[in-house]
mmCIF file of C-alpha atoms in Angstrom:
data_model
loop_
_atom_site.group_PDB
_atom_site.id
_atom_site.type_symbol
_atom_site.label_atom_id
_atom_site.label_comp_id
_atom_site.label_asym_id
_atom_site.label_seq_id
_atom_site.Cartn_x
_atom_site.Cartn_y
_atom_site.Cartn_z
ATOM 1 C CA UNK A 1 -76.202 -267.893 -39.947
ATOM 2 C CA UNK A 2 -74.687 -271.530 -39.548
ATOM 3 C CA UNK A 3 -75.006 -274.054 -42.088
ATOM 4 C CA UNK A 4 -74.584 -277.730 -40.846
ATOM 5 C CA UNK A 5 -74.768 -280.567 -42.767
ATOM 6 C CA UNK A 6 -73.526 -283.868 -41.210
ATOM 7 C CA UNK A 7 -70.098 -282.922 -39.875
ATOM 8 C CA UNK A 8 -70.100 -279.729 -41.604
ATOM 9 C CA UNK A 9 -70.460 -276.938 -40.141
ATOM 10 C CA UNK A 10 -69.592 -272.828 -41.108
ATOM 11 C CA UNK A 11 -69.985 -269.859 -38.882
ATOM 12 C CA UNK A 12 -70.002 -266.287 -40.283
ATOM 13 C CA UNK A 13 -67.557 -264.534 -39.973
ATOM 14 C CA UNK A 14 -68.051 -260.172 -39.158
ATOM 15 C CA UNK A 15 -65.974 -257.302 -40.672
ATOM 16 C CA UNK A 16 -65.474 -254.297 -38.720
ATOM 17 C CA UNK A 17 -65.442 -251.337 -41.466
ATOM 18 C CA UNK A 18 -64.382 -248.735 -39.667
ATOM 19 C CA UNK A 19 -61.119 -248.945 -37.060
ATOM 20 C CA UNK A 20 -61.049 -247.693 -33.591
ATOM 21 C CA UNK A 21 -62.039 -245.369 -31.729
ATOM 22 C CA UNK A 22 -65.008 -246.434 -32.168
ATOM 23 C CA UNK A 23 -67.564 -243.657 -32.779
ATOM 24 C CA UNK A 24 -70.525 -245.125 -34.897
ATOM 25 C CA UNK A 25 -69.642 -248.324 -36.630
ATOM 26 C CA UNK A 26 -71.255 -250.928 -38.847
ATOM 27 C CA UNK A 27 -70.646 -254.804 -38.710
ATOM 28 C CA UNK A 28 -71.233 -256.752 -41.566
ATOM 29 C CA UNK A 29 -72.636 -260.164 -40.965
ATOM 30 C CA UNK A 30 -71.950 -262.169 -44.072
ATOM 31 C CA UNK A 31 -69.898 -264.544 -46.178
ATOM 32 C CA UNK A 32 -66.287 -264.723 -46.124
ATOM 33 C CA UNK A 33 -63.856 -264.593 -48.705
ATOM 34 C CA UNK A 34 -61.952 -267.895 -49.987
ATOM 35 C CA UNK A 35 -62.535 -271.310 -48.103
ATOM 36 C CA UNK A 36 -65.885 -270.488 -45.916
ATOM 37 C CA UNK A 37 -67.436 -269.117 -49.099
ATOM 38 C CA UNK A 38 -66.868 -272.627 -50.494
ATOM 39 C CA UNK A 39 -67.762 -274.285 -47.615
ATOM 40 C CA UNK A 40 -70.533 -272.786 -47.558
ATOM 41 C CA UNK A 41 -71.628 -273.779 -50.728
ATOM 42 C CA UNK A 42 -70.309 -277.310 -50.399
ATOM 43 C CA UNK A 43 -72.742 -277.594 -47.065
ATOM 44 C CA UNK A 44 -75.722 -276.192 -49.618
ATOM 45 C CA UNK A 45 -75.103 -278.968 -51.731
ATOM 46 C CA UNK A 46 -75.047 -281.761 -49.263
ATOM 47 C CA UNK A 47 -78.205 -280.209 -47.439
ATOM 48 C CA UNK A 48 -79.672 -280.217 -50.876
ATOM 49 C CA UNK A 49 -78.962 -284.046 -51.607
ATOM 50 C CA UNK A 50 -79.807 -285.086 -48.198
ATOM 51 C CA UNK A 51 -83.234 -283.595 -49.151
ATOM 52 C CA UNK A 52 -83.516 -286.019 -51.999
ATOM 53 C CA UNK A 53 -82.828 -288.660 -50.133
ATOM 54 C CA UNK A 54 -85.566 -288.128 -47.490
ATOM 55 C CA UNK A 55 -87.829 -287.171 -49.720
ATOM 56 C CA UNK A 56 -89.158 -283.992 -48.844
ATOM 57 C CA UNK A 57 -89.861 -285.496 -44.938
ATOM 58 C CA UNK A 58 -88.150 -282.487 -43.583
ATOM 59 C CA UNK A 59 -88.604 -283.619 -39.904
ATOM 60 C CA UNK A 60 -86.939 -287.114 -41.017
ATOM 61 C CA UNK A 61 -83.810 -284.832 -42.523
ATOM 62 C CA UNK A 62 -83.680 -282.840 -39.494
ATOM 63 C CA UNK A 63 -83.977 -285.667 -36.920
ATOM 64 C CA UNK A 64 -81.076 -287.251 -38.961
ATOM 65 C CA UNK A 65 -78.936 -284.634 -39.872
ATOM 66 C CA UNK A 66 -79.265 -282.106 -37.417
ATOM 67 C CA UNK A 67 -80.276 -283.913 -34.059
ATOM 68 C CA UNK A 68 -83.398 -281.843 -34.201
ATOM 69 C CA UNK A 69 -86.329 -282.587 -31.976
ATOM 70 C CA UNK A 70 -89.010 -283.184 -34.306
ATOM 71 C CA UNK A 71 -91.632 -284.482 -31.687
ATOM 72 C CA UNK A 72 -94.577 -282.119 -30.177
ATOM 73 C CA UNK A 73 -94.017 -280.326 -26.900
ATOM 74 C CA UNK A 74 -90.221 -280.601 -26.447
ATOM 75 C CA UNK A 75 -88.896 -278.418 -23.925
ATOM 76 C CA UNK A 76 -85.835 -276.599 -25.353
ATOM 77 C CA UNK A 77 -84.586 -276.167 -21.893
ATOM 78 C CA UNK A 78 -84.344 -278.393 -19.277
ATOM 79 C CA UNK A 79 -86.011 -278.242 -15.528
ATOM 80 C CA UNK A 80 -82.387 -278.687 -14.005
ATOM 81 C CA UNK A 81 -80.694 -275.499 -16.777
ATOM 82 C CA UNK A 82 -83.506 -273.025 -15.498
ATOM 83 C CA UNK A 83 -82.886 -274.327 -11.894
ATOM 84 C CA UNK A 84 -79.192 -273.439 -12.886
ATOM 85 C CA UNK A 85 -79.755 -270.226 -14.097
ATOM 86 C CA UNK A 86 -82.337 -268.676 -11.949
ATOM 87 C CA UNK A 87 -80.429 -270.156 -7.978
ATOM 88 C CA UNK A 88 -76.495 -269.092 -9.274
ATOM 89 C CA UNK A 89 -75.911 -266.167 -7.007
ATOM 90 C CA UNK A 90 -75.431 -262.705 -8.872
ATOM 91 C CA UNK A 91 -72.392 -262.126 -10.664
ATOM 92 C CA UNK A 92 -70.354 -259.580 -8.822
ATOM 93 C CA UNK A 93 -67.673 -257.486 -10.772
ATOM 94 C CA UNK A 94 -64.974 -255.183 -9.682
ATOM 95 C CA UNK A 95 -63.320 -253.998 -12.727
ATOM 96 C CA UNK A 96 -64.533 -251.441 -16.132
ATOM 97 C CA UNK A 97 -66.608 -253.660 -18.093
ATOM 98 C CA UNK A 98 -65.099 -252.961 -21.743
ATOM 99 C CA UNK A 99 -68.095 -254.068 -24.033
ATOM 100 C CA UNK A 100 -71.662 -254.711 -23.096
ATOM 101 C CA UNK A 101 -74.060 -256.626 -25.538
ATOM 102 C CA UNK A 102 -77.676 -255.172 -26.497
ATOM 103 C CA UNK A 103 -80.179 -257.089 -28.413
ATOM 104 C CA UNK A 104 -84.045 -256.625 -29.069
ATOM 105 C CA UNK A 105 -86.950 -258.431 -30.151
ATOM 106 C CA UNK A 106 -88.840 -255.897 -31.365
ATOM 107 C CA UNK A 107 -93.194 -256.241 -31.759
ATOM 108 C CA UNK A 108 -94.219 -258.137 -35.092
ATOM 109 C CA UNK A 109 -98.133 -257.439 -33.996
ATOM 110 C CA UNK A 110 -100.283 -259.046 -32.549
ATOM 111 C CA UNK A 111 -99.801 -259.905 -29.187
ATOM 112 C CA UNK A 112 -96.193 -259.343 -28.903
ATOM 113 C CA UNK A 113 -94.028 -256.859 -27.259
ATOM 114 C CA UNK A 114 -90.747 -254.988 -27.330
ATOM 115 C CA UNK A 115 -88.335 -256.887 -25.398
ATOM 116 C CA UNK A 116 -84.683 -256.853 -24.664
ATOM 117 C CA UNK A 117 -81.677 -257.982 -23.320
ATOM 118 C CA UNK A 118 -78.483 -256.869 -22.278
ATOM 119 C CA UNK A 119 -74.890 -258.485 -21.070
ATOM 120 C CA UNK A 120 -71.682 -258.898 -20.893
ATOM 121 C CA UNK A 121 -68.777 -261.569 -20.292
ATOM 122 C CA UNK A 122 -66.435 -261.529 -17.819
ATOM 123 C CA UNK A 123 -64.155 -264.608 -16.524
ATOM 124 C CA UNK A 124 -66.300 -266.950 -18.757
ATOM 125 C CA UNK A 125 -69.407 -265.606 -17.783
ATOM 126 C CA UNK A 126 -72.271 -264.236 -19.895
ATOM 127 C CA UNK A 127 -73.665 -262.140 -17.392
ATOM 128 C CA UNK A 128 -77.373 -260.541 -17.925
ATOM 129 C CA UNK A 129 -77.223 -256.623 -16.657
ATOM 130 C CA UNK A 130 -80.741 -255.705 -18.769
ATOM 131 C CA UNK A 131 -83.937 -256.973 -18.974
ATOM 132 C CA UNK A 132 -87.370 -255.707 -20.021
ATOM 133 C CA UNK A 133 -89.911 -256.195 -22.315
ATOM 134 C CA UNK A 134 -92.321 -253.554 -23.137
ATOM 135 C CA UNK A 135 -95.948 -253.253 -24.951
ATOM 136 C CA UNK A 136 -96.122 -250.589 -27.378
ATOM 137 C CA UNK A 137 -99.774 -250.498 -27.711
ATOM 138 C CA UNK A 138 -101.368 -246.537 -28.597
ATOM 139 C CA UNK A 139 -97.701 -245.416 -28.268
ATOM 140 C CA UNK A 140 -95.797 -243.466 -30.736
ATOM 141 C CA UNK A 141 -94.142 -244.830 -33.930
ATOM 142 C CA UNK A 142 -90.655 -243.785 -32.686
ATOM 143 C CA UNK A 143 -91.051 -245.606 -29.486
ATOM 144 C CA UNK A 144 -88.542 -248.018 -30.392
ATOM 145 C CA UNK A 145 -85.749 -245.630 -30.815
ATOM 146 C CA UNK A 146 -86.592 -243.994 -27.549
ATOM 147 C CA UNK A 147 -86.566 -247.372 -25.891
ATOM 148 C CA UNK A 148 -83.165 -248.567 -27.149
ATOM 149 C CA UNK A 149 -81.353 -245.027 -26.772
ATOM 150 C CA UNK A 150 -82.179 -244.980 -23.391
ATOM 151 C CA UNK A 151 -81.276 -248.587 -22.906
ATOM 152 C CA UNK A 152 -77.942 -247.345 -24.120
ATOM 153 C CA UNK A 153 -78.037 -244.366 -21.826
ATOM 154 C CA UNK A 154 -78.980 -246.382 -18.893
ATOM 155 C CA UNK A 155 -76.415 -248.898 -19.468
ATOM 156 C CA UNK A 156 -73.650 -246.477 -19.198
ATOM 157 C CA UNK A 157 -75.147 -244.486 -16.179
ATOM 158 C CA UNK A 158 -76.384 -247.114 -13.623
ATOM 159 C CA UNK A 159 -72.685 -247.568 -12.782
ATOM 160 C CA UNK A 160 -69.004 -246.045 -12.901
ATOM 161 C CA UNK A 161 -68.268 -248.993 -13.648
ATOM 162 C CA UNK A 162 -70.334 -249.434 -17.058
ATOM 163 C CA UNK A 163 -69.260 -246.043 -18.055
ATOM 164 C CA UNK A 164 -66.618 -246.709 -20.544
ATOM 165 C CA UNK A 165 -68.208 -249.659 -22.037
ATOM 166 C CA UNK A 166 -68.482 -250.440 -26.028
ATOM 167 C CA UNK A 167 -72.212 -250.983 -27.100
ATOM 168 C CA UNK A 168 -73.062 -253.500 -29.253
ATOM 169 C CA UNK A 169 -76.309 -253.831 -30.514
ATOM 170 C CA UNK A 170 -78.424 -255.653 -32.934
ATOM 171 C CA UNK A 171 -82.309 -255.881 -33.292
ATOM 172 C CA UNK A 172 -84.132 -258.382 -34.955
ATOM 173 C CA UNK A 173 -85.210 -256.748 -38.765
ATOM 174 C CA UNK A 174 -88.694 -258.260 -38.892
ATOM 175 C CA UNK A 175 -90.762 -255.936 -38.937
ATOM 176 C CA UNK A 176 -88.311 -253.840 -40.899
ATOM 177 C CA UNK A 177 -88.621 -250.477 -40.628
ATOM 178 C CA UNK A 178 -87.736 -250.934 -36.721
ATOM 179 C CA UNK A 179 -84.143 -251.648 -36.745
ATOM 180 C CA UNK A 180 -83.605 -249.231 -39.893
ATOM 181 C CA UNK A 181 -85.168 -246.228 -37.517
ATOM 182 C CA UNK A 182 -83.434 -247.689 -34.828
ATOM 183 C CA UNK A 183 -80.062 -247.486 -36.015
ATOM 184 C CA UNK A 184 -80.916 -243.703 -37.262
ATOM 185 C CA UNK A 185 -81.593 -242.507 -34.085
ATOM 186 C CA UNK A 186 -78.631 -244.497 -32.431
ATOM 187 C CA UNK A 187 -75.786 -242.633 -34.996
ATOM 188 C CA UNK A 188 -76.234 -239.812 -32.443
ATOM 189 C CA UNK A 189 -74.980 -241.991 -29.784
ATOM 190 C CA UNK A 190 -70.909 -242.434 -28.983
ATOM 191 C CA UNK A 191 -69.229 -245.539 -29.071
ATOM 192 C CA UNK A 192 -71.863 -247.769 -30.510
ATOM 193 C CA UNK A 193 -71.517 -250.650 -33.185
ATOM 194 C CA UNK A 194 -74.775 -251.775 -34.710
ATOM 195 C CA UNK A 195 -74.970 -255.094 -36.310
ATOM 196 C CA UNK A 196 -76.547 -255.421 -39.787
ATOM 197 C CA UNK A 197 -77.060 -257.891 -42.273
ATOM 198 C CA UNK A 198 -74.496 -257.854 -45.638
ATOM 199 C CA UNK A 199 -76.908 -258.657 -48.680
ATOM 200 C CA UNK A 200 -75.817 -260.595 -51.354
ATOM 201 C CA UNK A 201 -76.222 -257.399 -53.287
ATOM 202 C CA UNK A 202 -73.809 -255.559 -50.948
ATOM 203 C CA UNK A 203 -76.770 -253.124 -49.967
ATOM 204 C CA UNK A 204 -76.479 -253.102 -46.110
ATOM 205 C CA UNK A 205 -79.898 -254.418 -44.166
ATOM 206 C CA UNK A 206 -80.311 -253.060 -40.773
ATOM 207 C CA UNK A 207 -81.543 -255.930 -38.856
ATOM 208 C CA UNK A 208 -80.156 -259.353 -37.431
ATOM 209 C CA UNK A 209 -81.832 -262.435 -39.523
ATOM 210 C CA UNK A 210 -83.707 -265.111 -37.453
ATOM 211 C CA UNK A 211 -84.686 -268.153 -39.502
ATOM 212 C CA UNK A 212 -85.190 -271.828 -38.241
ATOM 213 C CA UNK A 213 -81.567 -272.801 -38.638
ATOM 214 C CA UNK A 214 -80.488 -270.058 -36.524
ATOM 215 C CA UNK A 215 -83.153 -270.128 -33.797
ATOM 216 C CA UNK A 216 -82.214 -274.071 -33.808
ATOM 217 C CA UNK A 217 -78.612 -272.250 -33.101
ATOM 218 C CA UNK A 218 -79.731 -269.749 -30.224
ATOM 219 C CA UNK A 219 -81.805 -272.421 -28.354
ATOM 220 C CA UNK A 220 -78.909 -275.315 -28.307
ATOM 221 C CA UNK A 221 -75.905 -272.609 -27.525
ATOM 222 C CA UNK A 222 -78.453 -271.433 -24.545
ATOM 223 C CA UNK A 223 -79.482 -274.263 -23.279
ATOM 224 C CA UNK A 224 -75.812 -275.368 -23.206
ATOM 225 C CA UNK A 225 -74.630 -272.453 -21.557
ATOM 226 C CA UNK A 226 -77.850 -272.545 -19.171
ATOM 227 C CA UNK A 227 -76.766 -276.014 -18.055
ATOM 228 C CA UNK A 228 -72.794 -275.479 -17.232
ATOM 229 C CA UNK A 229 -73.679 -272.717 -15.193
ATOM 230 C CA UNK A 230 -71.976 -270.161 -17.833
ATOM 231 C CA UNK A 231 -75.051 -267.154 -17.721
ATOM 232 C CA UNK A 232 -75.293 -265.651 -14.402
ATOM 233 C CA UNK A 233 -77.842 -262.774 -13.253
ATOM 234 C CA UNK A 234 -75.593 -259.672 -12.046
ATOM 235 C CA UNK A 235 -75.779 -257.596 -8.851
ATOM 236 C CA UNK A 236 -76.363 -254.464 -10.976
ATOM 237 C CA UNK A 237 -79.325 -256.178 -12.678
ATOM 238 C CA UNK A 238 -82.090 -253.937 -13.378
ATOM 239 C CA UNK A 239 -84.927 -252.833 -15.893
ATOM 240 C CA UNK A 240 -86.118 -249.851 -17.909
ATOM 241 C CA UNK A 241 -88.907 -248.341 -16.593
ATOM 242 C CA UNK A 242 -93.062 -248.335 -18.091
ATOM 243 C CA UNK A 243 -93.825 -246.241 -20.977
ATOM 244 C CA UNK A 244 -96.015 -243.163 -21.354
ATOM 245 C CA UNK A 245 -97.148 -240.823 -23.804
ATOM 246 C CA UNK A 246 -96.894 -236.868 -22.718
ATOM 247 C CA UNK A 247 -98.110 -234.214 -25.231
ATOM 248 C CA UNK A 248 -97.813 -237.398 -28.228
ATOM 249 C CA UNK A 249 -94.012 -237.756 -27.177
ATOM 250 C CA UNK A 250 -92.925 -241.218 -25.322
ATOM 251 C CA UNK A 251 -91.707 -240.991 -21.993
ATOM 252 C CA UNK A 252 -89.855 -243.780 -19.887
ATOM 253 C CA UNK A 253 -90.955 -243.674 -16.200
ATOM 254 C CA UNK A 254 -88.705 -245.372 -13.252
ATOM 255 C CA UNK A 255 -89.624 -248.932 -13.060
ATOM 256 C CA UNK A 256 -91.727 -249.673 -10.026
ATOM 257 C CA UNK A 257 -90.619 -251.321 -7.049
ATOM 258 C CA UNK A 258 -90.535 -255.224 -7.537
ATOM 259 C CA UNK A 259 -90.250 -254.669 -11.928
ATOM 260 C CA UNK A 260 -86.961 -256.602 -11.638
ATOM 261 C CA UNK A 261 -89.174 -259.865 -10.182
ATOM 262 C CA UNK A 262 -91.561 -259.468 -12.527
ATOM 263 C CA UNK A 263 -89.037 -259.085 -15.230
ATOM 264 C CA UNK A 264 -87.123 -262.618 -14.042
ATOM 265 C CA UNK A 265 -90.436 -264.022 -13.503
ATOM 266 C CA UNK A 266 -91.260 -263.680 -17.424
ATOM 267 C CA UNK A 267 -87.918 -264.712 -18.333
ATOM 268 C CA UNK A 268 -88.198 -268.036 -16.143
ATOM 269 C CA UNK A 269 -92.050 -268.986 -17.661
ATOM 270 C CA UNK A 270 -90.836 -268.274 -21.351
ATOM 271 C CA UNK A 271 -87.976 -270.582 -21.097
ATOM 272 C CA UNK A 272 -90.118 -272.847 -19.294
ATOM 273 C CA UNK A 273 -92.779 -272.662 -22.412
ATOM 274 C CA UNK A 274 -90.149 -272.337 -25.370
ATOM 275 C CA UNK A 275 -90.935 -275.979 -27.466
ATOM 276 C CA UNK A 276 -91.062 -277.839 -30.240
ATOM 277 C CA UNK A 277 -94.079 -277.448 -31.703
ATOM 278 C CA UNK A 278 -94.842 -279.178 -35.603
ATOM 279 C CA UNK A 279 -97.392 -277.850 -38.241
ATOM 280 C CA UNK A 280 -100.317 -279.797 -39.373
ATOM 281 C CA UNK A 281 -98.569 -281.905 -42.179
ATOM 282 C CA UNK A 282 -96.783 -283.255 -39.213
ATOM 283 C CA UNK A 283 -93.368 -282.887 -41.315
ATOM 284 C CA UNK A 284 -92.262 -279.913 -40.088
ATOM 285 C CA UNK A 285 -91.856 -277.780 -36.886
ATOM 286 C CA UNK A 286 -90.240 -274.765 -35.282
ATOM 287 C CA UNK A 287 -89.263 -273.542 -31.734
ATOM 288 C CA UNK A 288 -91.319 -271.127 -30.185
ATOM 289 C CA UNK A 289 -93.126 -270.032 -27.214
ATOM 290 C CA UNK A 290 -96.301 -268.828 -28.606
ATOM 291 C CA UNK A 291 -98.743 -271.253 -27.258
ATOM 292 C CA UNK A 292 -102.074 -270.670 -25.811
ATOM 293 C CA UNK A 293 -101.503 -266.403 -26.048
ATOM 294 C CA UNK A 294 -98.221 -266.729 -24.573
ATOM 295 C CA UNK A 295 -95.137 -264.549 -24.966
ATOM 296 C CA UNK A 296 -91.831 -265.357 -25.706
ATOM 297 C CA UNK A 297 -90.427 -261.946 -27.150
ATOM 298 C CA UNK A 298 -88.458 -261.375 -23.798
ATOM 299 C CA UNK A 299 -86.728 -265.055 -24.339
ATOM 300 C CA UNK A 300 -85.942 -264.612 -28.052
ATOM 301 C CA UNK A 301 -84.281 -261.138 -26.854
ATOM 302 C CA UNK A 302 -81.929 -263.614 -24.033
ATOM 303 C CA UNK A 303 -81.091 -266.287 -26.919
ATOM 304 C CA UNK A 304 -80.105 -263.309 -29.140
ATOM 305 C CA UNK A 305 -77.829 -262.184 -26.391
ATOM 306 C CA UNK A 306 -76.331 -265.613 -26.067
ATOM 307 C CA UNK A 307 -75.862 -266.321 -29.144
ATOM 308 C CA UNK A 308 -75.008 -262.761 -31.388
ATOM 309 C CA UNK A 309 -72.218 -261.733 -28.522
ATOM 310 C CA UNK A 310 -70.608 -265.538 -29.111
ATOM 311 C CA UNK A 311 -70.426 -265.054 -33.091
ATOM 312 C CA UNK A 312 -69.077 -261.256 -31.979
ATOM 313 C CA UNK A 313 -66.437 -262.740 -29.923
ATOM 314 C CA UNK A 314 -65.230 -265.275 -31.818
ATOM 315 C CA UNK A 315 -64.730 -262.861 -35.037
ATOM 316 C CA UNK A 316 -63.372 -259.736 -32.998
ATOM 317 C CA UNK A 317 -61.124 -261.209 -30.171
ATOM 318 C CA UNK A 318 -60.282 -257.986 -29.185
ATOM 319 C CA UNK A 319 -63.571 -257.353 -27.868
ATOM 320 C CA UNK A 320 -62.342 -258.839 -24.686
ATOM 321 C CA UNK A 321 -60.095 -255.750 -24.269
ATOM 322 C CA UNK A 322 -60.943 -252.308 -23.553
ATOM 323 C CA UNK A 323 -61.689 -250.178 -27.008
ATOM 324 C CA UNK A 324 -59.198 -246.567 -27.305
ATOM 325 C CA UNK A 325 -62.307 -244.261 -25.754
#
């Protein structure tokens, strides 16, 4: 997560356990030793004072503190940032891509689906290489480890060029059981790093966190990146296929001709949708695109992306360099 409070701010910093070559590794997302643990509790402190002072009017504290939008129906993205995204012409690359980010929304119920996303950076580009976003409805309970094995699979085989590539993954843990069956089924697969969550109890959590402080994270760091021009669509973009169910096993079919469309398509109306929207009281509020039975599973899974392969970076530089394969 990221704490702010006033000019405070502390990003987590990730441990790799085990050293290269990578085979099946786990990254701990959690608190630091020394200074950012004291930070952090330092920012909990303010936050906890500034509370006080505002009186329990969280949108007040957030307005104030955090430049939050607290009004109704605030875009998160701009016209002119999905202009930017969606006319930039595709990213072309030449070289072995040495790491390629995968993250998933998986389906809380309900109306949602299984979506994902899938990237890499290159020359100060984030560029997107994997898109889909799947409904799981009558399908098997292990469809979400077929989906993001062959995501994996597909990743390293639609190109030479993707071949040699590090995966690193993370899926959101709500509901929970999906990124701890997830991360089973991936242990099979070579040179993967899944992304978990270090408890305070030191029991690893499968599962990336998403609470209101980060999502505030993922939609600014997008929208910023959105508007420079820094995400770009590549050349090699493409999607996973439709889902079946053969003799009670899950099967991925080819995508059909025009998926890719389809795919952007979703991706430009859920950033178009994603807003501020507060409760009842009026005093609090939280971004989403769930309004009027829309989806926005497909753009949490490109804010995840965004964000989760910047905090990746910046803790393992040497993710910009080709891993010993």
């Amino acid at each position: 997560h990221a704490l702010h409070a006033g000019a405070i701010s502390w990003q987590p910093r990730l441990q790799q356990d085990v050293p290269h070559p990578v085979r099946q590794q786990l990254v701990r997302i959690g608190l630091a030793e020394g200074g950012p643990r004291q930070l952090c509790v330092h920012a909990l402190q303010v936050m906890q004072y500034a509370k006080m002072i505002y009186g329990g009017r969280e949108d007040v504290n957030a307005r104030e503190q955090y430049a939050v939008i607290t009004d109704s129906n605030q875009r998160a993205f701009t016209h002119d940032a999905v202009r930017t995204l969606f006319s930039a012409p595709p990213h072309v690359t030449n070289t072995f891509v040495d790491c390629i980010y995968l993250f998933a929304d998986p389906t809380g119920g309900g109306r949602s689906d299984f979506s994902l996303t899938a990237g890499f950076w290159e020359s100060g580009k984030l560029v997107v290489l994997l898109q889909d976003s799947l409904c799981l409805r009558d399908c098997p309970s292990d469809t979400e480890q077929v989906i993001m094995t062959r995501a994996v699979e597909s990743l390293r085989t639609c190109n030479p060029k993707y071949s040699r590539a590090v995966i690193v993954y993370g899926v959101e843990y709500a509901p929970v059981r999906v990124p701890a069956g997830i991360e089973h089924a991936m242990r099979s697969l070579p040179h993967v790093i899944t992304l978990w969550e270090a408890r305070s109890n030191g029991v690893p959590h499968a599962g990336l966190p998403k609470t209101q402080e980060n999502t505030r994270d993922m939609v600014h760091n997008t929208a910023n990146l959105m508007e420079h021009g820094i995400i770009q669509f590549s050349e090699d973009y493409f999607t996973l296929g439709s889902l079946g169910v053969l003799d009670g096993k899950t099967t991925i079919k080819d995508p059909k001709p025009g998926r890719s469309l389809q795919v952007k398509q979703m991706l430009l109306d859920g950033l178009e949708s994603f807003e501020w929207v507060m409760d009842r009281s009026g005093k609090s509020g939280k971004w989403t695109g769930k309004i009027s039975g829309k989806k926005d599973d497909l753009t949490v899974s490109f804010m995840m992306l965004v964000y989760w392969s910047t905090v990746y970076k910046r803790s393992h530089p040497s993710a910009a360099s080709r891993a010993p394969l």
